Coordinates of C-alpha atoms in Angstrom, one line a residue:
M1 CA 5.9 -4.6 3.0
A2 CA 8.4 -6.9 4.6
S3 CA 8.1 -7.2 8.2
E4 CA 11.5 -5.8 8.8
Q5 CA 10.6 -2.4 7.0
V6 CA 7.3 -2.3 9.0
L7 CA 9.4 -2.6 12.4
K8 CA 11.9 0.0 10.7
I9 CA 9.1 2.5 10.1
T10 CA 7.2 2.0 13.2
G11 CA 10.5 2.2 15.2
A12 CA 11.6 5.4 13.5
L13 CA 8.3 7.1 14.2
S14 CA 7.6 5.8 17.8
D15 CA 9.5 8.9 19.3
P16 CA 7.2 11.7 19.1
T17 CA 10.2 14.3 18.5
R18 CA 11.6 12.1 15.7
Y19 CA 7.9 11.8 14.2
N20 CA 7.8 15.9 14.1
I21 CA 11.0 15.9 12.8
Y22 CA 9.8 13.8 9.9
R23 CA 7.0 15.9 9.4
Y24 CA 9.1 19.0 9.5
V25 CA 11.3 17.5 6.3
L26 CA 8.3 16.7 4.6
A27 CA 7.1 20.3 4.8
N28 CA 10.6 21.3 3.6
K29 CA 11.3 19.3 0.5
E30 CA 14.1 21.7 -0.6
G31 CA 16.0 20.0 2.4
V32 CA 17.0 20.6 5.7
T33 CA 20.2 20.6 7.7
V34 CA 21.0 19.2 11.1
T35 CA 21.6 22.7 12.5
Q36 CA 18.1 23.8 10.9
V37 CA 16.5 21.0 12.8
A38 CA 18.4 21.6 16.1
E39 CA 17.2 25.0 16.2
H40 CA 13.8 24.4 15.1
F41 CA 13.0 21.9 17.9
G42 CA 15.6 23.5 20.5
I43 CA 17.7 20.2 20.7
H44 CA 21.5 19.5 20.6
P45 CA 22.6 19.3 16.9
N46 CA 24.1 15.7 18.0
V47 CA 20.6 14.8 19.0
A48 CA 19.2 16.2 15.9
R49 CA 21.8 14.0 13.7
L50 CA 20.7 11.1 15.7
H51 CA 17.0 11.4 14.8
L52 CA 17.8 12.2 11.2
T53 CA 19.9 9.2 10.9
K54 CA 17.4 6.8 12.1
L55 CA 14.8 8.4 9.8
E56 CA 17.2 7.7 6.9
E57 CA 17.7 4.0 8.1
A58 CA 14.0 3.7 7.9
N59 CA 14.0 4.9 4.3
L60 CA 11.9 7.9 5.1
V61 CA 14.5 10.6 4.4
T62 CA 17.3 10.4 2.3
S63 CA 20.5 12.8 2.4
R64 CA 23.1 14.4 0.3
A65 CA 26.2 16.1 0.9
E66 CA 26.4 19.8 0.2
K67 CA 29.1 22.4 0.5
S68 CA 28.1 25.4 2.8
G69 CA 30.3 27.8 1.3
K70 CA 32.5 28.3 4.2
G71 CA 35.1 25.8 3.9
G72 CA 35.7 22.4 5.7
R73 CA 33.6 19.2 5.1
P74 CA 30.4 19.3 3.2
G75 CA 27.2 18.9 5.3
K76 CA 24.5 17.0 4.9
V77 CA 21.1 18.1 3.4
Y78 CA 17.8 15.7 4.3
T79 CA 14.9 15.4 2.2
P80 CA 11.6 13.3 2.1
T81 CA 12.1 10.2 0.3
L82 CA 8.5 10.5 -0.8
K83 CA 8.1 7.0 -1.6
R84 CA 4.7 6.0 -0.1
E85 CA 4.8 3.4 2.7
T86 CA 1.6 2.1 4.0
V87 CA 1.5 0.3 7.3
S88 CA -1.7 -1.2 8.7
F89 CA -2.8 -3.8 11.2
P90 CA -4.1 -6.2 10.0
P91 CA -2.8 -5.7 6.7
R92 CA -4.9 -4.1 4.2
D93 CA -4.2 -3.0 0.4
Y94 CA -6.2 -0.1 -0.4
A95 CA -3.6 1.0 -3.1
F96 CA -5.0 -2.1 -5.0
V97 CA -8.5 -1.1 -5.0
S98 CA -7.7 2.4 -6.0
E99 CA -5.6 1.1 -8.9
V100 CA -8.6 -1.0 -10.2
A101 CA -11.2 1.9 -9.8
M102 CA -9.1 4.3 -11.7
R103 CA -8.4 1.7 -14.4
T104 CA -12.1 1.2 -14.6
L105 CA -12.5 4.8 -14.9
D106 CA -10.4 5.2 -17.5
R107 CA -12.5 2.4 -19.6
L108 CA -15.5 4.3 -18.8
G109 CA -14.6 7.6 -20.6
E110 CA -15.0 11.3 -20.4
E111 CA -18.5 11.1 -18.9
A112 CA -17.4 8.8 -16.0
K113 CA -14.3 11.1 -15.6
K114 CA -16.8 14.2 -15.2
V115 CA -18.8 12.5 -12.5
F116 CA -15.5 11.5 -10.7
V117 CA -14.6 15.4 -10.6
E118 CA -17.9 16.2 -9.5
E119 CA -18.0 14.0 -6.7
G120 CA -14.8 15.6 -5.3
Y121 CA -16.3 18.7 -5.2
R122 CA -19.2 17.2 -3.3
L123 CA -16.9 15.6 -0.9
G124 CA -15.0 19.1 -0.4
V125 CA -18.5 20.6 0.4
E126 CA -19.0 17.8 3.0
V127 CA -15.7 18.4 4.8
G128 CA -16.3 22.1 4.8
H129 CA -19.6 21.6 6.4
R130 CA -18.4 19.3 8.8
Y131 CA -15.6 21.6 9.8
L132 CA -18.4 24.5 10.3
Q133 CA -20.6 22.1 12.6
D134 CA -17.4 20.8 14.7
E135 CA -16.0 24.5 15.2
H136 CA -19.3 26.2 15.5
F137 CA -18.2 28.3 12.7
R138 CA -20.3 31.1 11.4
A139 CA -18.7 31.8 8.0
E140 CA -21.1 34.5 7.3
D141 CA -20.0 36.6 10.5
Q142 CA -16.2 36.1 9.8
P143 CA -13.9 38.7 8.2
F144 CA -11.9 37.5 5.1
P145 CA -8.5 36.7 7.0
R146 CA -10.4 34.4 9.4
L147 CA -12.4 32.6 6.4
V148 CA -8.7 32.2 4.8
E149 CA -7.4 30.9 8.3
A150 CA -10.2 28.3 8.3
A151 CA -9.4 27.0 4.9
I152 CA -5.8 26.6 5.8
R153 CA -6.6 24.6 9.1
I154 CA -8.8 22.2 7.1
A155 CA -6.0 21.8 4.6
E156 CA -3.6 20.9 7.6
Q157 CA -6.4 18.4 8.9
Q158 CA -6.0 16.6 5.4
D159 CA -2.4 16.4 5.7
L160 CA -1.7 18.5 2.8
Y161 CA 1.0 20.6 4.7
P162 CA -0.4 24.1 3.3
E163 CA 1.5 27.1 3.7
L164 CA -0.1 30.5 3.4
L165 CA 1.8 32.9 1.3
E166 CA -0.2 36.3 0.7
V167 CA -3.7 37.3 1.6
Q168 CA -5.3 40.5 0.1
D169 CA -8.8 40.5 0.3
P170 CA -10.6 39.2 -1.9
M171 CA -7.9 37.0 -2.7
F172 CA -5.2 34.7 -1.1
R173 CA -2.3 32.6 -2.4
F174 CA -1.2 29.4 -0.6
R175 CA 1.0 26.3 -1.6
V176 CA 0.2 22.8 -0.9
R177 CA 3.3 20.8 -0.1
N178 CA 2.0 17.1 0.0
C179 CA 0.4 15.6 -2.8
P180 CA -1.7 12.3 -1.3
F181 CA -1.7 10.8 -4.6
M182 CA 1.4 11.2 -6.0
E183 CA 2.2 7.6 -7.0
Q184 CA -1.0 7.5 -9.3
I185 CA -1.2 11.1 -10.4
H186 CA 1.1 10.9 -13.4
D187 CA -0.9 7.8 -14.9
Y188 CA -4.2 9.3 -14.1
P189 CA -4.1 13.2 -14.6
V190 CA -7.7 13.5 -13.8
I191 CA -7.1 12.8 -10.0
C192 CA -5.5 16.3 -10.2
E193 CA -8.5 17.6 -11.6
M194 CA -10.9 16.0 -9.1
H195 CA -8.5 17.2 -6.0
Q196 CA -8.8 20.6 -7.3
A197 CA -12.3 20.4 -7.4
Y198 CA -12.3 18.9 -3.7
L199 CA -10.3 21.9 -2.4
R200 CA -12.7 24.3 -4.4
G201 CA -15.6 22.4 -2.5
I202 CA -14.0 23.2 0.7
L203 CA -13.1 26.8 -0.2
E204 CA -16.9 27.6 -1.3
T205 CA -18.5 26.2 1.6
I206 CA -16.2 28.2 3.9
G207 CA -16.3 31.5 2.0
G208 CA -18.6 31.3 -0.9
R209 CA -18.1 31.3 -4.7
V210 CA -14.2 31.1 -5.6
D211 CA -12.1 30.9 -8.7
L212 CA -9.0 28.5 -7.9
I213 CA -6.1 29.3 -10.1
E214 CA -3.3 26.8 -10.4
E215 CA 0.1 28.5 -10.8
K216 CA 2.5 25.4 -9.7
C217 CA 2.0 21.7 -9.8
M218 CA 4.2 18.6 -8.7
V219 CA 2.9 16.8 -11.6
H220 CA 4.9 19.2 -13.9
G221 CA 8.1 18.9 -11.7
D222 CA 7.3 21.7 -9.3
L223 CA 8.0 21.1 -5.4
D224 CA 4.7 22.0 -4.5
C225 CA 1.5 22.8 -5.8
E226 CA 0.7 26.7 -5.6
Y227 CA -2.9 28.2 -6.1
I228 CA -4.5 31.6 -6.0
A229 CA -8.0 31.7 -4.6
V230 CA -10.1 34.9 -5.5
K231 CA -13.5 35.3 -3.8
L232 CA -16.0 36.1 -6.6
P233 CA -18.9 38.4 -6.1

């Protein structure tokens, strides 16, 4: 990444309010307005507009004109750019290593992909156990809503921008609004399978055996990935 762009990004996100506004836009990919940002953060619309402009100048969000239906000039709707920007000091290129690994996996065939998915599940189990230990959380003593709450909190820690949609013991529905692998997932669909196994590993560590059903997927053009998790007997 060019040094000029690094400075733009770090400058844009150095302000805590602006950083949180960026996260808010990321979590609302259908788009947000200046008014919505102002109301959500309790700031003046002019201040909200300034923060959004700074984010747009850094290529972190983009805007489009949209009529409100109330007459007057069209207002701007801001959406996340979704283009990956990686900043590290000193510079590192983990994306290159990831691309080489995925190409190698492709060449090794179906057995290697099966191991890849299994490893995703195992990592999910490790993340779940780490959460239980760090939070001193005894899953076996918790009611179903508390188990769901813990699972959503872990997804938040993974920067998946989860949203809980429905809870009806023994199932819950949730959506994930950020795909950490968006740039590679179209070329390597097995990544999606691995990540679902990873999520299942987390869920099963927290609440026992589950059936994880995919209802929507960003790979297929949906805004979010949406799942139903059903606790099995």
